[in-house]
Every structure is written in structure tokens, then in C-alpha cells.
Amino acid sequence: MLIFYIVVSSILIILSVLPFIQSQHWIFRVAEFVKLQLLVFQVPALALGFYLVGDDPWIWWLQGIQITLVVYHSYILIRYTKFWRRETYQKGEDASDSIKVISCNVLQFNTAYNRFIELIQKERPHIFLTMESDAGWERALRVLEKDYPNYEKVTLDNTYGMHFYTNLKINKSQVHYFVADDIPSIEAELETPDGHRFVFFAVHPPPPSPTEEENSKERDGDLLSVAKRVRDYKMPVVVTGDFNNVAWAKTSLLFKKTSKLIDARIGRGILSTFHANYWFFRVPLDLLFHSPTVFIDKLFIYPSVGSDHFPMGCSFFIDRYSEEQAEAIEHLEAGDMADVKEMIAAGKEEESDNRVPDEG
């Protein structure tokens, strides 16, 4: 039992400490995702340690480290629960009507198209976004174009296709390729029927993993490019999509500070969206950030539509600037912008290094 305790505690401590190492290799970055799962295991491991405690200094050392990590993980995660205090806001007379958004990584190889289509027909959002949508998905979604006549389509078969539909007015839209010529982001300036304009940004960078990207350079560079672009927008901004990152990870926090946006999950719940088929290993990869003039009514997760991600829904309204909500904005510290620019450059360089040279 003592050996079992030492082995398990050592593994939990190593996995907890890995994210503190500032390497962009997937081994260090993926460990950021499982903070909740680590906490679930650390609590019984800590209880077992107290049961086994004696004169062995190793147990006291391991217990001390585990207690520190349990407190640390709890402090980070409690912000993403309803126990965390957040400011309430009374909707003003000049506020927009409620705007509803559904975004979903539909999984390119998921051909249960009707499950997602029926969700849209039932919920009738003003905006919906699909990621990993290829030509098959584009054909299937055409049935919705009568109700959603405004759209931006990026049809790709590399699992980074993206389709954006809305029944709001699009004043202008643009597809960006910030770090790679096959990883799109969509930016659209929308206008509500009551005259409120805002910018909607859709993102889906590649994940660091042993089966996809060896490191997080492209992901980090892509996300921080979006953050840097929207940083000084005067218009309200909403950024959502499959970030392939968790809200408490270093890059997400840097994204939030760089963009001057607010994490919609704070005080509302962890709301894990991936993996739909393995409940214990679920993590919140689909995120939403917004400017201080955007007020979240509800943020929620829909049941499965056959993808490995659950669809995420959000309803919000646009109103006047609120000092109380603006207090949630976190600011860059000295040297952070230099790090942001360096990570963007590294992402572009990574794509250049990975590109296969033309033959002939």
C-alpha cells in the first residue's frame, strides 16, 4: 500500500507541475487540460497519505506537496463554478434584444447531419458556427439557408473547415489565415434589427497532441493573433469556437489579457465540451470571450449531436459600458506583449517549417 501511494502521488505531482514548465511541447501543454481530473485523484491520495503517515519523511514531503497542489487547483477551478462571485447587471432601456449563438465542432467524420440540423431548427439561434465541416457538411447545411441567408463558408477536408451562418445583417466579413494557410478564422461585423453592431470572431486552431501538432506554437500564435487584432476595437466583440485549450491555461489567460475581453465561463461553470463519449476525461475546449459591453444571459451545453464535442450555446445582449463588468478585464504585465509577439512569430515560423517544399 505504501508503494502504491508513493507511485500514485508522484505521478499526480509530476502531472500537476508539468504545465509550470514553459515549453510548448504537447507533453507540457496537454497536462494543463486535466486539472479537474487531477484534483479528483489528489483528494483521496491525500486521505490515503494521512492513513499511512508515520515516521517516514517521504510521506510527509509528498503530503505537503499534495496539499499545496490541492489548494492551488481548487483556487484556479473555483473561479469556473457558480460559487465564484460575479457582478449582476440590470438591462438598460437602450440594450439590444437577446442574441443567441450556437457553436459546435461537428466532427468532420460525423455524418449524422440531421442531429445538428434539428438542433438549429429547434433552438433557432441568430448565429450558428460549425467547425470541422467539410463538403458533406456544407451540402447538408444548405437546408438551413432559407432561414440563415447570410453566411461565410470555408469548406476544407483537413478537419479545419468552418461554416458561419446568421439571420442578422452582415456589414462585412473576412476569413483570416493568421499563422497557416489551411487554418482559418472568420471575422464578421454584424448588425441587429435594433441597430446594435458587434464583431463576431470564430476560431479553431490546431491542438498540441501526439497525433496532431507536436507543440502548441501554431495554436498559440493563431489565438494571440486574434487577441491582438481585436484588442483596440471600439465595437463590442464576441470570440468563440474550439480553442483546443482550457480557460485556465497560460495561453488562454494571455489571450484574455491581450484582447481585453472577459471569459464568459467565470462564475457560470466549467461546462466541459470534449470528449462527448468519455465523461471522466471531459474538458472545456470550446470557449467564449466578450467585451465589457456584451452581457451574458446564459451559457450552456447541449446534448450530443454525434460529434466528439458537445454544442455550446450562449445568449447575450449588448448594452452601455459597465464599470462593474469592466473590472473583470485583466491587463498585460510588463514584458507580456513582447511574449505575445514572440509566440505569434513562432507560430508562423512553425507553419513555414512544416510546409512541404514544392517538387520540380
Short mmCIF file of C-alpha atoms in Angstrom, two decimals:
data_model
loop_
_atom_site.label_atom_id
_atom_site.label_comp_id
_atom_site.label_asym_id
_atom_site.label_seq_id
_atom_site.Cartn_x
_atom_site.Cartn_y
_atom_site.Cartn_z
CA MET A 1 0.00 0.00 0.00
CA LEU A 2 2.85 2.37 0.80
CA ILE A 3 4.49 1.77 -2.58
CA PHE A 4 1.14 2.28 -4.33
CA TYR A 5 0.68 5.60 -2.50
CA ILE A 6 4.18 6.81 -3.41
CA VAL A 7 3.78 5.88 -7.09
CA VAL A 8 0.31 7.45 -7.45
CA SER A 9 1.26 10.60 -5.55
CA SER A 10 4.43 11.02 -7.61
CA ILE A 11 2.50 10.72 -10.87
CA LEU A 12 -0.11 13.25 -9.74
CA ILE A 13 2.56 15.69 -8.62
CA ILE A 14 4.50 15.37 -11.90
CA LEU A 15 1.35 15.94 -14.00
CA SER A 16 0.46 18.95 -11.85
CA VAL A 17 3.90 20.50 -12.17
CA LEU A 18 4.39 19.92 -15.93
CA PRO A 19 2.33 22.99 -17.00
CA PHE A 20 4.65 25.27 -15.00
CA ILE A 21 7.45 24.37 -17.43
CA GLN A 22 7.35 26.96 -20.21
CA SER A 23 7.81 24.53 -23.08
CA GLN A 24 5.29 24.42 -25.94
CA HIS A 25 5.74 20.67 -26.43
CA TRP A 26 2.44 18.80 -26.20
CA ILE A 27 3.53 16.83 -23.12
CA PHE A 28 3.65 20.02 -21.06
CA ARG A 29 0.63 21.74 -22.59
CA VAL A 30 -1.81 18.82 -22.57
CA ALA A 31 -1.19 18.41 -18.84
CA GLU A 32 -2.94 21.79 -18.39
CA PHE A 33 -6.22 20.28 -19.58
CA VAL A 34 -6.72 17.75 -16.78
CA LYS A 35 -6.58 20.00 -13.72
CA LEU A 36 -10.06 18.92 -12.59
CA GLN A 37 -9.25 15.23 -13.01
CA LEU A 38 -6.00 15.66 -11.08
CA LEU A 39 -7.88 17.29 -8.22
CA VAL A 40 -10.36 14.40 -8.13
CA PHE A 41 -7.50 11.92 -7.69
CA GLN A 42 -5.42 14.09 -5.37
CA VAL A 43 -8.05 14.31 -2.64
CA PRO A 44 -8.28 10.53 -2.00
CA ALA A 45 -4.49 10.22 -2.42
CA LEU A 46 -4.12 12.84 0.29
CA ALA A 47 -6.53 10.96 2.55
CA LEU A 48 -4.58 7.73 1.97
CA GLY A 49 -1.36 9.52 2.89
CA PHE A 50 -2.77 10.59 6.24
CA TYR A 51 -3.84 6.98 6.86
CA LEU A 52 -0.31 5.74 6.15
CA VAL A 53 1.54 8.58 7.84
CA GLY A 54 4.28 7.60 10.28
CA ASP A 55 7.92 8.48 10.76
CA ASP A 56 8.77 8.17 7.05
CA PRO A 57 9.84 11.68 5.88
CA TRP A 58 8.94 10.78 2.27
CA ILE A 59 5.26 10.63 3.13
CA TRP A 60 5.40 13.99 4.90
CA TRP A 61 7.13 15.55 1.88
CA LEU A 62 4.58 14.08 -0.55
CA GLN A 63 1.69 15.12 1.67
CA GLY A 64 2.97 18.67 1.89
CA ILE A 65 3.33 18.94 -1.88
CA GLN A 66 -0.10 17.36 -2.44
CA ILE A 67 -1.78 19.77 -0.03
CA THR A 68 -0.18 22.71 -1.83
CA LEU A 69 -1.35 21.42 -5.21
CA VAL A 70 -4.88 20.68 -4.00
CA VAL A 71 -5.18 24.25 -2.72
CA TYR A 72 -3.73 25.60 -5.97
CA HIS A 73 -6.03 23.55 -8.24
CA SER A 74 -9.05 24.41 -6.09
CA TYR A 75 -8.24 28.13 -6.23
CA ILE A 76 -7.97 28.03 -10.04
CA LEU A 77 -11.07 25.93 -10.65
CA ILE A 78 -13.43 27.62 -8.20
CA ARG A 79 -13.48 30.66 -10.49
CA TYR A 80 -15.27 28.47 -13.05
CA THR A 81 -18.08 27.48 -10.69
CA LYS A 82 -21.22 29.26 -9.56
CA PHE A 83 -19.63 29.73 -6.15
CA TRP A 84 -17.44 32.46 -7.63
CA ARG A 85 -18.96 35.90 -7.26
CA ARG A 86 -19.75 37.78 -10.44
CA GLU A 87 -21.42 41.13 -10.92
CA THR A 88 -25.10 41.23 -11.83
CA TYR A 89 -26.29 43.82 -14.32
CA GLN A 90 -29.68 45.39 -14.86
CA LYS A 91 -30.53 45.60 -18.55
CA GLY A 92 -30.92 49.18 -19.73
CA GLU A 93 -33.59 50.68 -21.96
CA ASP A 94 -31.16 51.06 -24.87
CA ALA A 95 -29.91 47.46 -24.70
CA SER A 96 -30.21 45.16 -27.69
CA ASP A 97 -32.64 42.29 -27.84
CA SER A 98 -31.23 38.94 -26.78
CA ILE A 99 -28.86 37.36 -29.32
CA LYS A 100 -28.46 33.58 -29.36
CA VAL A 101 -25.38 31.72 -30.63
CA ILE A 102 -24.68 28.02 -31.07
CA SER A 103 -21.18 26.81 -31.93
CA CYS A 104 -20.12 23.21 -32.43
CA ASN A 105 -17.16 21.21 -33.59
CA VAL A 106 -19.34 18.78 -35.52
CA LEU A 107 -16.52 16.27 -36.24
CA GLN A 108 -15.73 16.02 -39.92
CA PHE A 109 -16.34 12.25 -40.00
CA ASN A 110 -19.71 12.53 -38.24
CA THR A 111 -22.37 12.01 -40.90
CA ALA A 112 -25.36 12.30 -38.56
CA TYR A 113 -26.05 15.67 -40.14
CA ASN A 114 -29.72 15.74 -39.14
CA ARG A 115 -28.94 15.71 -35.42
CA PHE A 116 -27.23 19.08 -35.65
CA ILE A 117 -29.71 20.46 -38.18
CA GLU A 118 -32.63 19.52 -35.91
CA LEU A 119 -30.92 21.30 -33.01
CA ILE A 120 -30.69 24.50 -35.06
CA GLN A 121 -34.28 24.21 -36.24
CA LYS A 122 -35.48 23.68 -32.67
CA GLU A 123 -33.36 26.35 -30.95
CA ARG A 124 -33.47 28.93 -33.76
CA PRO A 125 -30.29 30.84 -32.84
CA HIS A 126 -29.43 34.11 -34.54
CA ILE A 127 -25.94 32.77 -35.28
CA PHE A 128 -24.52 29.29 -35.58
CA LEU A 129 -21.00 28.14 -36.25
CA THR A 130 -19.67 24.75 -37.29
CA MET A 131 -16.08 23.59 -37.14
CA GLU A 132 -14.54 20.56 -38.89
CA SER A 133 -17.26 20.97 -41.52
CA ASP A 134 -16.29 19.67 -44.96
CA ALA A 135 -18.12 19.47 -48.32
CA GLY A 136 -20.52 16.87 -46.95
CA TRP A 137 -21.48 19.14 -44.09
CA GLU A 138 -21.81 22.12 -46.42
CA ARG A 139 -24.29 20.24 -48.61
CA ALA A 140 -26.26 19.10 -45.57
CA LEU A 141 -26.44 22.60 -44.08
CA ARG A 142 -27.94 24.10 -47.25
CA VAL A 143 -31.38 23.17 -45.96
CA LEU A 144 -30.93 25.92 -43.34
CA GLU A 145 -30.02 28.69 -45.78
CA LYS A 146 -33.64 29.76 -46.19
CA ASP A 147 -33.68 30.81 -42.53
CA TYR A 148 -29.99 31.83 -42.46
CA PRO A 149 -29.37 33.65 -45.74
CA ASN A 150 -26.15 35.32 -44.60
CA TYR A 151 -23.05 33.20 -44.22
CA GLU A 152 -19.31 32.74 -44.65
CA LYS A 153 -18.17 29.29 -45.76
CA VAL A 154 -14.66 27.84 -45.57
CA THR A 155 -15.02 24.29 -46.83
CA LEU A 156 -11.93 22.18 -46.10
CA ASP A 157 -11.32 18.45 -45.73
CA ASN A 158 -8.41 18.79 -43.28
CA THR A 159 -10.69 18.94 -40.17
CA TYR A 160 -10.38 22.75 -40.10
CA GLY A 161 -13.34 23.65 -42.28
CA MET A 162 -15.61 26.31 -40.81
CA HIS A 163 -19.12 27.48 -41.65
CA PHE A 164 -20.74 30.58 -40.18
CA TYR A 165 -24.46 31.30 -40.65
CA THR A 166 -26.64 34.12 -39.35
CA ASN A 167 -30.00 35.76 -39.91
CA LEU A 168 -28.54 39.06 -38.75
CA LYS A 169 -27.21 41.60 -41.21
CA ILE A 170 -23.54 41.14 -42.14
CA ASN A 171 -21.96 44.53 -42.82
CA LYS A 172 -18.68 42.90 -43.75
CA SER A 173 -16.84 39.64 -43.21
CA GLN A 174 -13.36 38.30 -43.73
CA VAL A 175 -11.54 34.97 -43.50
CA HIS A 176 -8.13 35.16 -41.83
CA TYR A 177 -5.20 32.76 -42.02
CA PHE A 178 -3.02 34.15 -39.26
CA VAL A 179 -0.31 31.51 -38.95
CA ALA A 180 -1.13 28.81 -41.52
CA ASP A 181 -2.75 28.83 -44.94
CA ASP A 182 -5.05 25.93 -44.01
CA ILE A 183 -6.21 27.10 -40.55
CA PRO A 184 -8.97 29.71 -40.99
CA SER A 185 -10.63 32.15 -38.62
CA ILE A 186 -13.77 34.07 -39.53
CA GLU A 187 -14.39 37.71 -38.61
CA ALA A 188 -17.78 39.28 -39.25
CA GLU A 189 -19.26 42.66 -38.39
CA LEU A 190 -22.94 42.06 -37.63
CA GLU A 191 -25.88 44.35 -37.05
CA THR A 192 -29.03 43.51 -35.09
CA PRO A 193 -32.51 44.61 -36.23
CA ASP A 194 -32.49 47.22 -33.45
CA GLY A 195 -29.28 48.76 -34.79
CA HIS A 196 -26.58 47.36 -32.48
CA ARG A 197 -23.36 46.45 -34.25
CA PHE A 198 -20.77 43.99 -32.99
CA VAL A 199 -17.88 41.86 -34.21
CA PHE A 200 -18.14 38.08 -34.14
CA PHE A 201 -14.88 36.12 -34.36
CA ALA A 202 -14.80 32.35 -34.91
CA VAL A 203 -11.60 30.39 -34.16
CA HIS A 204 -10.37 26.80 -34.36
CA PRO A 205 -6.59 26.43 -34.04
CA PRO A 206 -4.82 23.04 -34.07
CA PRO A 207 -4.27 21.22 -30.76
CA PRO A 208 -0.91 20.12 -29.37
CA SER A 209 -1.11 16.33 -29.18
CA PRO A 210 0.88 13.22 -30.13
CA THR A 211 -1.44 12.66 -33.13
CA GLU A 212 -1.63 16.22 -34.50
CA GLU A 213 0.79 19.05 -33.64
CA GLU A 214 3.96 18.21 -31.71
CA ASN A 215 3.76 21.54 -29.94
CA SER A 216 1.33 24.39 -29.30
CA LYS A 217 3.13 27.00 -31.40
CA GLU A 218 0.53 27.23 -34.17
CA ARG A 219 -2.36 27.17 -31.71
CA ASP A 220 -0.84 29.85 -29.50
CA GLY A 221 0.19 32.02 -32.45
CA ASP A 222 -3.27 31.81 -34.02
CA LEU A 223 -5.16 32.65 -30.83
CA LEU A 224 -2.87 35.51 -29.88
CA SER A 225 -3.12 36.93 -33.41
CA VAL A 226 -6.89 37.15 -32.91
CA ALA A 227 -6.40 38.70 -29.46
CA LYS A 228 -4.00 41.31 -30.81
CA ARG A 229 -6.36 42.16 -33.67
CA VAL A 230 -9.44 42.79 -31.51
CA ARG A 231 -7.53 44.47 -28.67
CA ASP A 232 -8.40 48.05 -29.62
CA TYR A 233 -11.76 47.52 -31.32
CA LYS A 234 -14.28 50.14 -30.26
CA MET A 235 -17.19 47.93 -31.27
CA PRO A 236 -18.44 45.10 -28.98
CA VAL A 237 -16.64 41.81 -29.66
CA VAL A 238 -17.50 38.14 -29.17
CA VAL A 239 -14.85 35.48 -29.84
CA THR A 240 -15.85 31.83 -29.74
CA GLY A 241 -15.01 28.43 -31.17
CA ASP A 242 -12.96 25.34 -30.41
CA PHE A 243 -9.88 26.88 -28.80
CA ASN A 244 -8.27 23.47 -28.28
CA ASN A 245 -7.27 24.92 -24.94
CA VAL A 246 -8.78 25.31 -21.49
CA ALA A 247 -9.69 28.65 -19.96
CA TRP A 248 -7.13 28.42 -17.13
CA ALA A 249 -4.15 27.60 -19.37
CA LYS A 250 -1.37 30.15 -19.78
CA THR A 251 -2.20 30.91 -23.43
CA SER A 252 -5.90 31.43 -22.67
CA LEU A 253 -5.04 33.81 -19.86
CA LEU A 254 -2.65 35.65 -22.18
CA PHE A 255 -5.38 35.73 -24.83
CA LYS A 256 -7.78 37.28 -22.31
CA LYS A 257 -5.30 39.94 -21.21
CA THR A 258 -4.15 40.78 -24.74
CA SER A 259 -7.66 41.05 -26.16
CA LYS A 260 -9.07 42.93 -23.14
CA LEU A 261 -12.00 40.52 -23.23
CA ILE A 262 -13.87 38.70 -20.46
CA ASP A 263 -14.08 34.93 -20.05
CA ALA A 264 -17.79 34.04 -20.13
CA ARG A 265 -17.25 30.91 -18.00
CA ILE A 266 -16.16 32.79 -14.89
CA GLY A 267 -18.84 32.22 -12.26
CA ARG A 268 -21.00 30.14 -14.62
CA GLY A 269 -19.48 26.65 -14.60
CA ILE A 270 -16.70 24.61 -16.13
CA LEU A 271 -19.12 23.39 -18.85
CA SER A 272 -16.88 20.75 -20.43
CA THR A 273 -17.48 20.19 -24.15
CA PHE A 274 -14.97 17.44 -25.03
CA HIS A 275 -14.85 14.38 -25.07
CA ALA A 276 -18.56 13.64 -25.51
CA ASN A 277 -18.01 9.87 -25.24
CA TYR A 278 -15.75 9.74 -22.15
CA TRP A 279 -17.35 11.57 -19.24
CA PHE A 280 -14.43 11.43 -16.82
CA PHE A 281 -11.95 12.93 -19.27
CA ARG A 282 -14.14 15.84 -20.35
CA VAL A 283 -12.55 19.28 -20.55
CA PRO A 284 -13.83 22.72 -21.66
CA LEU A 285 -12.18 23.24 -25.06
CA ASP A 286 -14.95 25.38 -26.59
CA LEU A 287 -14.61 28.84 -25.07
CA LEU A 288 -16.25 32.24 -25.38
CA PHE A 289 -14.79 35.67 -24.61
CA HIS A 290 -16.56 39.00 -24.88
CA SER A 291 -16.02 42.72 -24.45
CA PRO A 292 -17.43 44.61 -21.41
CA THR A 293 -20.41 45.95 -23.36
CA VAL A 294 -21.58 42.39 -24.07
CA PHE A 295 -23.63 40.85 -21.23
CA ILE A 296 -24.11 37.10 -20.99
CA ASP A 297 -27.63 35.92 -20.13
CA LYS A 298 -26.91 32.20 -20.32
CA LEU A 299 -24.03 29.92 -21.25
CA PHE A 300 -24.86 26.24 -21.61
CA ILE A 301 -24.01 22.91 -23.25
CA TYR A 302 -26.43 20.99 -25.49
CA PRO A 303 -26.75 17.18 -25.66
CA SER A 304 -24.60 15.26 -28.13
CA VAL A 305 -25.20 15.56 -31.87
CA GLY A 306 -22.90 12.64 -32.74
CA SER A 307 -19.65 14.59 -32.53
CA ASP A 308 -16.85 14.19 -30.00
CA HIS A 309 -17.74 17.75 -28.88
CA PHE A 310 -20.99 18.89 -27.32
CA PRO A 311 -22.53 22.01 -28.93
CA MET A 312 -22.18 25.16 -26.84
CA GLY A 313 -24.94 27.74 -26.63
CA CYS A 314 -24.93 31.31 -25.42
CA SER A 315 -27.46 34.13 -25.22
CA PHE A 316 -26.30 37.69 -24.66
CA PHE A 317 -27.29 41.30 -25.17
CA ILE A 318 -25.36 44.48 -25.93
CA ASP A 319 -25.67 47.49 -23.67
CA ARG A 320 -23.76 50.51 -22.44
CA TYR A 321 -20.35 50.30 -20.82
CA SER A 322 -20.49 48.97 -17.27
CA GLU A 323 -17.76 49.82 -14.76
CA GLU A 324 -18.69 46.76 -12.72
CA GLN A 325 -18.26 44.37 -15.62
CA ALA A 326 -15.15 46.17 -16.85
CA GLU A 327 -13.49 45.29 -13.55
CA ALA A 328 -13.28 41.71 -14.84
CA ILE A 329 -10.82 42.76 -17.54
CA GLU A 330 -7.26 41.67 -16.77
CA HIS A 331 -4.32 43.62 -18.18
CA LEU A 332 -0.96 42.65 -19.59
CA GLU A 333 2.01 42.98 -17.30
CA ALA A 334 5.44 44.32 -18.24
CA GLY A 335 7.01 42.15 -20.93
CA ASP A 336 3.80 40.27 -21.78
CA MET A 337 3.30 41.97 -25.15
CA ALA A 338 6.82 41.01 -26.14
CA ASP A 339 5.93 37.39 -25.30
CA VAL A 340 2.75 37.68 -27.36
CA LYS A 341 4.63 38.93 -30.43
CA GLU A 342 7.26 36.23 -29.98
CA MET A 343 4.63 33.49 -29.78
CA ILE A 344 2.85 34.80 -32.89
CA ALA A 345 6.15 34.81 -34.78
CA ALA A 346 6.92 31.28 -33.54
CA GLY A 347 3.54 30.07 -34.79
CA LYS A 348 4.16 31.46 -38.27
CA GLU A 349 7.67 30.03 -38.29
CA GLU A 350 6.35 26.61 -37.24
CA GLU A 351 3.96 26.58 -40.18
CA SER A 352 6.79 27.57 -42.52
CA ASP A 353 9.00 24.78 -41.17
CA ASN A 354 6.20 22.22 -41.58
CA ARG A 355 5.35 23.18 -45.15
CA VAL A 356 6.40 20.56 -47.69
CA PRO A 357 8.57 22.19 -50.39
CA ASP A 358 7.32 22.10 -53.98
CA GLU A 359 8.92 19.48 -56.21
CA GLY A 360 10.31 20.16 -59.60
#
